[in-house]
């Protein structure tokens, strides 16, 4: 597999791995795409992701595709720090000049880093939003965490973000639980952008939305990625999402990266047998 | 043997075999020492809630048992104690707690701030000036300022440890958005010494400026929740508020105490009868009485 080197990478991920259960000698050899399972039959451990390497530049979106359980979300959540990883090195050029491995940060530093460096948009808005709080209040949360203490300033910033994400402003002071799925997702995106992060992680951002709403949210995300020169990782099992948002992508299968390619090339000429199966299934 | 309960009555005597007597200030020495240790810890880390082994007291938990244990742990033979409930020395709870302190120690009691050394209170700080010879002991029902935004104890501990108070700010934001003003009255959250957010329960906003850079030591005790915390003298106490939303104390425009005509003290309203307008009186009865005598 050829390694693609990005000259001005914002994010560098190398050797990322996550194993659930005891880690024993040979666990890596007994699992993976070539074996056809992520489960080590000797110990029952799950090698959810292993030896994942990639880089993402500013203004670029990288896709991660693969079937359910292939380790896509695990990789995303390890980078975000939502779960602890078992191995690897993740560096963000804009955080401490890229001199710290994000995976080894203590919980408090990681939380501070998350405030203005990395945002996550989850598939389920309930994970990224407080549903009992107003749309404005959900945006006030990261702003106050970053030290905003001016009420009208916070209101103006929330208004601006909601406008950009096309949430009607007259709903700004309504609690998010009263919102439709698509609108909740827009609020989640507005919140994710509150402190101008450098990296946005999108975990199945449109899964569960109906086609027309999903198309609107995808348009919005694409526009914002370009406008703010964001580095992004998009996890999806839906090729139309990957095609629309990303230039490059990696294919995961049983916890391993089996292909790393330009999105156009992957869709037209997939190399790995699993990629071929995946693409032909999606295109059928 | 460590004794943390009161041994009164012949039945207990017969079990114990000899009359253990009532120790000075009710609590046995080990218990007092443990509470004092927690208090020292609390004074060293202003605003930090220190767990302590709350004892069974002859008052129910939630009825001032935390404040009572602090008073009993710090009281000495030369102290003079004042106990108030809602500003009133003659409230039933205040009378009972004071009687317990006085009979178990033999010390003097007073309703005058200037004469007292320990002032135990629920809901008020006396209007009179308090200086460094005073210690204020507040009875606290809910010591956790973040209880309204988070219920998980581990998460609460993390939020305090990392000074992660953004959700407290969000609750103030939501309050202002929904109601136009910040409506929280008693227990208004304050940042102590620039580090920990505390619940200033049970005092009203009116009294909060008194805690800032005060000459006196304030000790907070929550018996039911088994926590003590402290605001040492000359400590920064800043009510959480947005830069453009000034912190305001309670105001009753034009209201005056019907007994002493005061309009510069914390007033409470009594509803009128037969549809008449309500009347106002000072919440601090000792202060009001002194004003009338003058």
Short mmCIF file of C-alpha atoms in Angstrom, two decimals, chain B:
data_model
loop_
_atom_site.label_atom_id
_atom_site.label_comp_id
_atom_site.label_asym_id
_atom_site.label_seq_id
_atom_site.Cartn_x
_atom_site.Cartn_y
_atom_site.Cartn_z
CA UNK B 1 -14.42 3.48 72.59
CA UNK B 2 -15.42 6.23 70.21
CA UNK B 3 -18.77 7.72 71.09
CA UNK B 4 -20.55 9.80 68.57
CA UNK B 5 -24.04 9.74 70.05
CA UNK B 6 -25.39 11.31 73.19
CA UNK B 7 -25.71 8.96 76.11
CA UNK B 8 -28.66 10.04 78.18
CA UNK B 9 -31.03 7.92 80.21
CA UNK B 10 -30.82 5.00 82.56
CA UNK B 11 -31.22 2.28 79.93
CA UNK B 12 -28.03 3.24 78.19
CA UNK B 13 -26.27 3.66 81.50
CA UNK B 14 -27.10 0.12 82.45
CA UNK B 15 -25.75 -1.16 79.16
CA UNK B 16 -22.54 0.81 79.35
CA UNK B 17 -22.15 -0.10 82.97
CA UNK B 18 -21.12 3.32 84.17
CA UNK B 19 -22.35 6.83 83.39
CA UNK B 20 -20.16 8.08 80.56
CA UNK B 21 -21.45 11.61 81.12
CA UNK B 22 -21.90 14.22 78.43
CA UNK B 23 -18.60 15.46 77.04
CA UNK B 24 -17.91 19.18 76.70
CA UNK B 25 -19.79 20.36 73.58
CA UNK B 26 -21.62 17.07 73.29
CA UNK B 27 -19.27 15.41 70.81
CA UNK B 28 -16.44 13.19 71.95
CA UNK B 29 -12.92 14.51 71.42
CA UNK B 30 -12.17 12.24 68.45
CA UNK B 31 -15.22 13.50 66.60
CA UNK B 32 -14.42 17.13 67.27
CA UNK B 33 -10.88 16.58 66.13
CA UNK B 34 -12.05 14.98 62.90
CA UNK B 35 -14.40 17.88 62.15
CA UNK B 36 -11.69 20.43 62.97
CA UNK B 37 -9.31 18.64 60.64
CA UNK B 38 -11.88 18.86 57.84
CA UNK B 39 -12.36 22.56 58.64
CA UNK B 40 -8.63 23.25 58.47
CA UNK B 41 -8.59 21.51 55.12
CA UNK B 42 -11.54 23.67 54.01
CA UNK B 43 -9.86 26.91 55.10
CA UNK B 44 -6.67 25.97 53.25
CA UNK B 45 -8.59 25.40 50.00
CA UNK B 46 -11.22 28.15 49.99
CA UNK B 47 -14.50 26.97 48.48
CA UNK B 48 -13.50 23.31 48.20
CA UNK B 49 -16.08 20.92 49.66
CA UNK B 50 -14.37 18.68 52.20
CA UNK B 51 -16.12 15.43 53.13
CA UNK B 52 -16.44 14.74 56.84
CA UNK B 53 -17.99 12.02 58.98
CA UNK B 54 -21.25 13.70 59.80
CA UNK B 55 -22.41 12.45 63.22
CA UNK B 56 -25.88 11.56 64.34
CA UNK B 57 -27.08 14.64 66.20
CA UNK B 58 -30.05 15.27 68.43
CA UNK B 59 -31.52 17.26 65.54
CA UNK B 60 -32.56 15.66 62.29
CA UNK B 61 -30.22 15.91 59.33
CA UNK B 62 -31.31 18.84 57.23
CA UNK B 63 -32.25 20.80 60.34
CA UNK B 64 -28.90 22.43 60.93
CA UNK B 65 -26.92 19.36 61.96
CA UNK B 66 -23.95 20.44 59.81
CA UNK B 67 -23.72 23.92 61.26
CA UNK B 68 -24.26 22.52 64.74
CA UNK B 69 -21.38 20.07 64.40
CA UNK B 70 -19.07 22.88 63.25
CA UNK B 71 -20.06 25.08 66.18
CA UNK B 72 -19.59 22.23 68.65
CA UNK B 73 -16.21 21.35 67.14
CA UNK B 74 -14.77 24.88 67.32
CA UNK B 75 -16.41 26.21 70.48
CA UNK B 76 -14.17 27.00 73.44
CA UNK B 77 -14.97 27.80 77.05
CA UNK B 78 -14.68 31.58 76.55
CA UNK B 79 -16.80 31.78 73.39
CA UNK B 80 -20.14 33.55 73.26
CA UNK B 81 -22.63 32.12 70.83
CA UNK B 82 -25.43 33.73 68.82
CA UNK B 83 -27.77 31.51 66.83
CA UNK B 84 -30.29 32.86 64.33
CA UNK B 85 -32.78 31.31 61.98
CA UNK B 86 -33.97 33.54 59.09
CA UNK B 87 -32.38 36.47 60.97
CA UNK B 88 -34.41 35.74 64.09
CA UNK B 89 -32.80 34.79 67.42
CA UNK B 90 -36.15 33.57 68.69
CA UNK B 91 -37.00 31.15 65.88
CA UNK B 92 -37.83 27.71 67.25
CA UNK B 93 -34.90 26.06 65.54
CA UNK B 94 -32.50 28.81 66.62
CA UNK B 95 -33.63 28.55 70.25
CA UNK B 96 -33.25 24.79 70.31
CA UNK B 97 -29.82 24.75 68.68
CA UNK B 98 -28.57 27.54 70.96
CA UNK B 99 -29.89 25.77 74.02
CA UNK B 100 -28.07 22.61 72.97
CA UNK B 101 -24.79 24.47 72.52
CA UNK B 102 -25.12 26.40 75.76
CA UNK B 103 -26.20 23.51 77.98
CA UNK B 104 -23.53 21.18 76.65
CA UNK B 105 -20.74 23.74 77.08
CA UNK B 106 -21.81 26.12 79.82
CA UNK B 107 -20.82 29.12 77.67
CA UNK B 108 -22.65 32.44 77.42
CA UNK B 109 -25.21 33.20 74.73
CA UNK B 110 -26.07 36.57 73.23
CA UNK B 111 -28.26 38.10 70.58
CA UNK B 112 -25.77 40.95 70.07
CA UNK B 113 -23.30 40.55 67.23
CA UNK B 114 -20.74 42.74 68.95
CA UNK B 115 -20.69 40.48 72.03
CA UNK B 116 -20.61 37.18 70.14
CA UNK B 117 -17.67 35.22 68.86
CA UNK B 118 -19.48 32.39 67.04
CA UNK B 119 -22.59 33.20 65.05
CA UNK B 120 -24.47 30.22 63.72
CA UNK B 121 -27.07 31.09 61.14
CA UNK B 122 -29.52 29.74 58.67
CA UNK B 123 -30.50 32.02 55.76
CA UNK B 124 -28.88 35.30 56.85
CA UNK B 125 -25.72 37.15 57.71
CA UNK B 126 -26.49 39.66 60.52
CA UNK B 127 -26.82 43.27 59.35
CA UNK B 128 -24.35 44.46 62.00
CA UNK B 129 -20.71 44.79 61.12
CA UNK B 130 -18.71 41.63 61.71
CA UNK B 131 -14.97 41.72 62.30
CA UNK B 132 -12.10 39.29 62.59
CA UNK B 133 -13.10 38.22 66.09
CA UNK B 134 -16.26 36.67 64.62
CA UNK B 135 -16.72 33.26 63.06
CA UNK B 136 -19.85 32.79 60.98
CA UNK B 137 -21.20 29.23 60.81
CA UNK B 138 -23.80 28.63 58.11
CA UNK B 139 -26.15 25.66 58.01
CA UNK B 140 -26.24 24.40 54.44
CA UNK B 141 -28.91 22.15 52.94
CA UNK B 142 -27.33 21.61 49.49
CA UNK B 143 -23.58 22.27 49.34
CA UNK B 144 -23.15 21.32 45.68
CA UNK B 145 -23.58 24.35 43.40
CA UNK B 146 -23.58 22.15 40.29
CA UNK B 147 -26.31 19.80 41.53
CA UNK B 148 -28.83 21.50 39.24
CA UNK B 149 -26.79 20.81 36.11
CA UNK B 150 -25.24 17.41 36.91
CA UNK B 151 -26.22 14.53 39.16
CA UNK B 152 -23.32 12.11 38.69
CA UNK B 153 -20.93 12.51 41.65
CA UNK B 154 -17.87 11.44 39.63
CA UNK B 155 -18.67 13.98 36.93
CA UNK B 156 -19.21 16.66 39.60
CA UNK B 157 -15.82 15.86 41.13
CA UNK B 158 -14.22 16.12 37.69
CA UNK B 159 -15.91 19.43 36.94
CA UNK B 160 -14.62 20.96 40.19
CA UNK B 161 -11.16 19.44 39.75
CA UNK B 162 -10.80 20.92 36.27
CA UNK B 163 -12.68 24.15 37.13
CA UNK B 164 -14.98 23.20 34.26
CA UNK B 165 -17.92 25.44 35.05
CA UNK B 166 -19.26 26.04 31.53
CA UNK B 167 -22.53 24.26 32.31
CA UNK B 168 -23.08 26.55 35.28
CA UNK B 169 -22.66 29.47 32.88
CA UNK B 170 -25.09 27.82 30.46
CA UNK B 171 -27.67 27.56 33.24
CA UNK B 172 -27.27 31.30 33.95
CA UNK B 173 -27.54 31.98 30.21
CA UNK B 174 -30.72 29.89 30.00
CA UNK B 175 -32.18 31.61 33.05
CA UNK B 176 -31.58 35.04 31.49
CA UNK B 177 -32.97 33.95 28.11
CA UNK B 178 -36.11 32.43 29.58
CA UNK B 179 -36.84 34.99 32.24
CA UNK B 180 -35.11 38.16 31.07
CA UNK B 181 -33.21 38.32 34.35
CA UNK B 182 -31.15 35.86 36.36
CA UNK B 183 -33.75 34.59 38.79
CA UNK B 184 -31.65 32.46 41.10
CA UNK B 185 -31.94 34.00 44.57
CA UNK B 186 -30.68 32.00 47.53
CA UNK B 187 -27.69 29.82 46.89
CA UNK B 188 -26.39 32.13 44.20
CA UNK B 189 -23.21 30.56 42.75
CA UNK B 190 -20.01 32.44 43.55
CA UNK B 191 -16.42 31.92 42.52
CA UNK B 192 -14.20 31.78 45.61
CA UNK B 193 -10.59 32.87 45.40
CA UNK B 194 -10.81 32.64 41.61
CA UNK B 195 -10.95 28.86 41.77
CA UNK B 196 -13.94 26.96 43.17
CA UNK B 197 -17.60 27.71 42.58
CA UNK B 198 -19.60 27.42 45.79
CA UNK B 199 -23.26 27.47 46.64
CA UNK B 200 -23.82 30.40 48.99
CA UNK B 201 -26.89 28.65 50.21
CA UNK B 202 -28.75 29.44 52.36
CA UNK B 203 -28.18 33.21 52.36
CA UNK B 204 -29.99 35.59 49.96
CA UNK B 205 -28.16 37.56 47.29
CA UNK B 206 -28.43 40.57 49.60
CA UNK B 207 -25.78 39.09 51.89
CA UNK B 208 -23.34 37.96 49.20
CA UNK B 209 -21.35 41.20 48.97
CA UNK B 210 -20.71 40.77 52.73
CA UNK B 211 -18.73 37.60 52.04
CA UNK B 212 -16.34 39.32 49.64
CA UNK B 213 -13.08 40.32 51.34
CA UNK B 214 -14.79 39.92 54.70
CA UNK B 215 -12.88 40.34 57.93
CA UNK B 216 -14.54 37.28 59.41
CA UNK B 217 -14.18 33.57 58.73
CA UNK B 218 -17.23 31.81 57.26
CA UNK B 219 -17.67 28.06 57.72
CA UNK B 220 -20.35 26.16 55.83
CA UNK B 221 -21.64 22.85 57.16
CA UNK B 222 -23.97 20.38 55.43
CA UNK B 223 -24.76 17.56 57.85
CA UNK B 224 -26.98 15.54 55.57
CA UNK B 225 -24.57 15.80 52.63
CA UNK B 226 -21.52 15.33 54.91
CA UNK B 227 -19.57 18.28 53.53
CA UNK B 228 -17.91 21.37 54.99
CA UNK B 229 -16.37 24.30 53.12
CA UNK B 230 -15.02 27.69 54.06
CA UNK B 231 -14.45 31.26 52.98
CA UNK B 232 -11.46 32.54 54.95
CA UNK B 233 -11.11 36.24 55.81
CA UNK B 234 -10.03 38.55 52.98
CA UNK B 235 -10.93 36.13 50.20
CA UNK B 236 -12.28 37.08 46.79
CA UNK B 237 -15.93 36.09 46.43
CA UNK B 238 -17.34 36.90 43.00
CA UNK B 239 -20.95 36.11 42.12
CA UNK B 240 -21.02 34.43 38.68
CA UNK B 241 -22.51 36.87 36.24
CA UNK B 242 -22.00 38.03 32.68
CA UNK B 243 -19.96 41.20 32.11
CA UNK B 244 -22.98 42.98 30.69
CA UNK B 245 -25.52 41.62 33.19
CA UNK B 246 -24.67 43.22 36.54
CA UNK B 247 -25.19 41.23 39.73
CA UNK B 248 -28.09 42.70 41.65
CA UNK B 249 -29.32 42.12 45.18
CA UNK B 250 -32.98 41.85 46.10
CA UNK B 251 -34.80 45.16 46.13
CA UNK B 252 -38.24 46.15 47.38
CA UNK B 253 -38.65 49.66 46.05
CA UNK B 254 -39.95 52.08 48.61
CA UNK B 255 -40.48 49.39 51.23
CA UNK B 256 -39.72 50.22 54.83
CA UNK B 257 -39.71 48.17 58.01
CA UNK B 258 -43.00 48.84 59.76
CA UNK B 259 -41.23 48.64 63.14
CA UNK B 260 -38.05 50.65 62.67
CA UNK B 261 -38.68 52.37 59.30
CA UNK B 262 -35.48 50.95 57.91
CA UNK B 263 -35.11 50.79 54.15
CA UNK B 264 -31.45 49.80 54.14
CA UNK B 265 -31.79 46.31 55.63
CA UNK B 266 -33.00 43.00 54.19
CA UNK B 267 -36.80 43.17 54.50
CA UNK B 268 -39.32 40.36 54.42
CA UNK B 269 -42.94 40.81 53.47
CA UNK B 270 -45.88 39.65 55.55
CA UNK B 271 -49.05 39.25 53.52
CA UNK B 272 -51.81 41.69 54.39
CA UNK B 273 -55.19 40.57 55.69
CA UNK B 274 -58.53 41.32 54.05
CA UNK B 275 -56.90 42.31 50.81
CA UNK B 276 -54.69 45.00 52.40
CA UNK B 277 -51.20 45.53 51.06
CA UNK B 278 -48.55 43.44 52.78
CA UNK B 279 -46.23 44.96 55.34
CA UNK B 280 -42.45 44.73 55.54
CA UNK B 281 -40.24 44.01 58.50
CA UNK B 282 -36.51 43.62 59.00
CA UNK B 283 -35.40 40.02 58.70
CA UNK B 284 -32.68 40.65 61.32
CA UNK B 285 -34.77 41.06 64.48
CA UNK B 286 -31.90 41.94 66.82
CA UNK B 287 -30.73 44.71 64.49
CA UNK B 288 -34.29 46.04 64.19
CA UNK B 289 -34.77 46.07 67.96
CA UNK B 290 -31.49 47.90 68.55
CA UNK B 291 -32.51 50.53 65.98
CA UNK B 292 -35.80 51.12 67.69
CA UNK B 293 -34.16 51.56 71.11
CA UNK B 294 -31.80 54.14 69.61
#
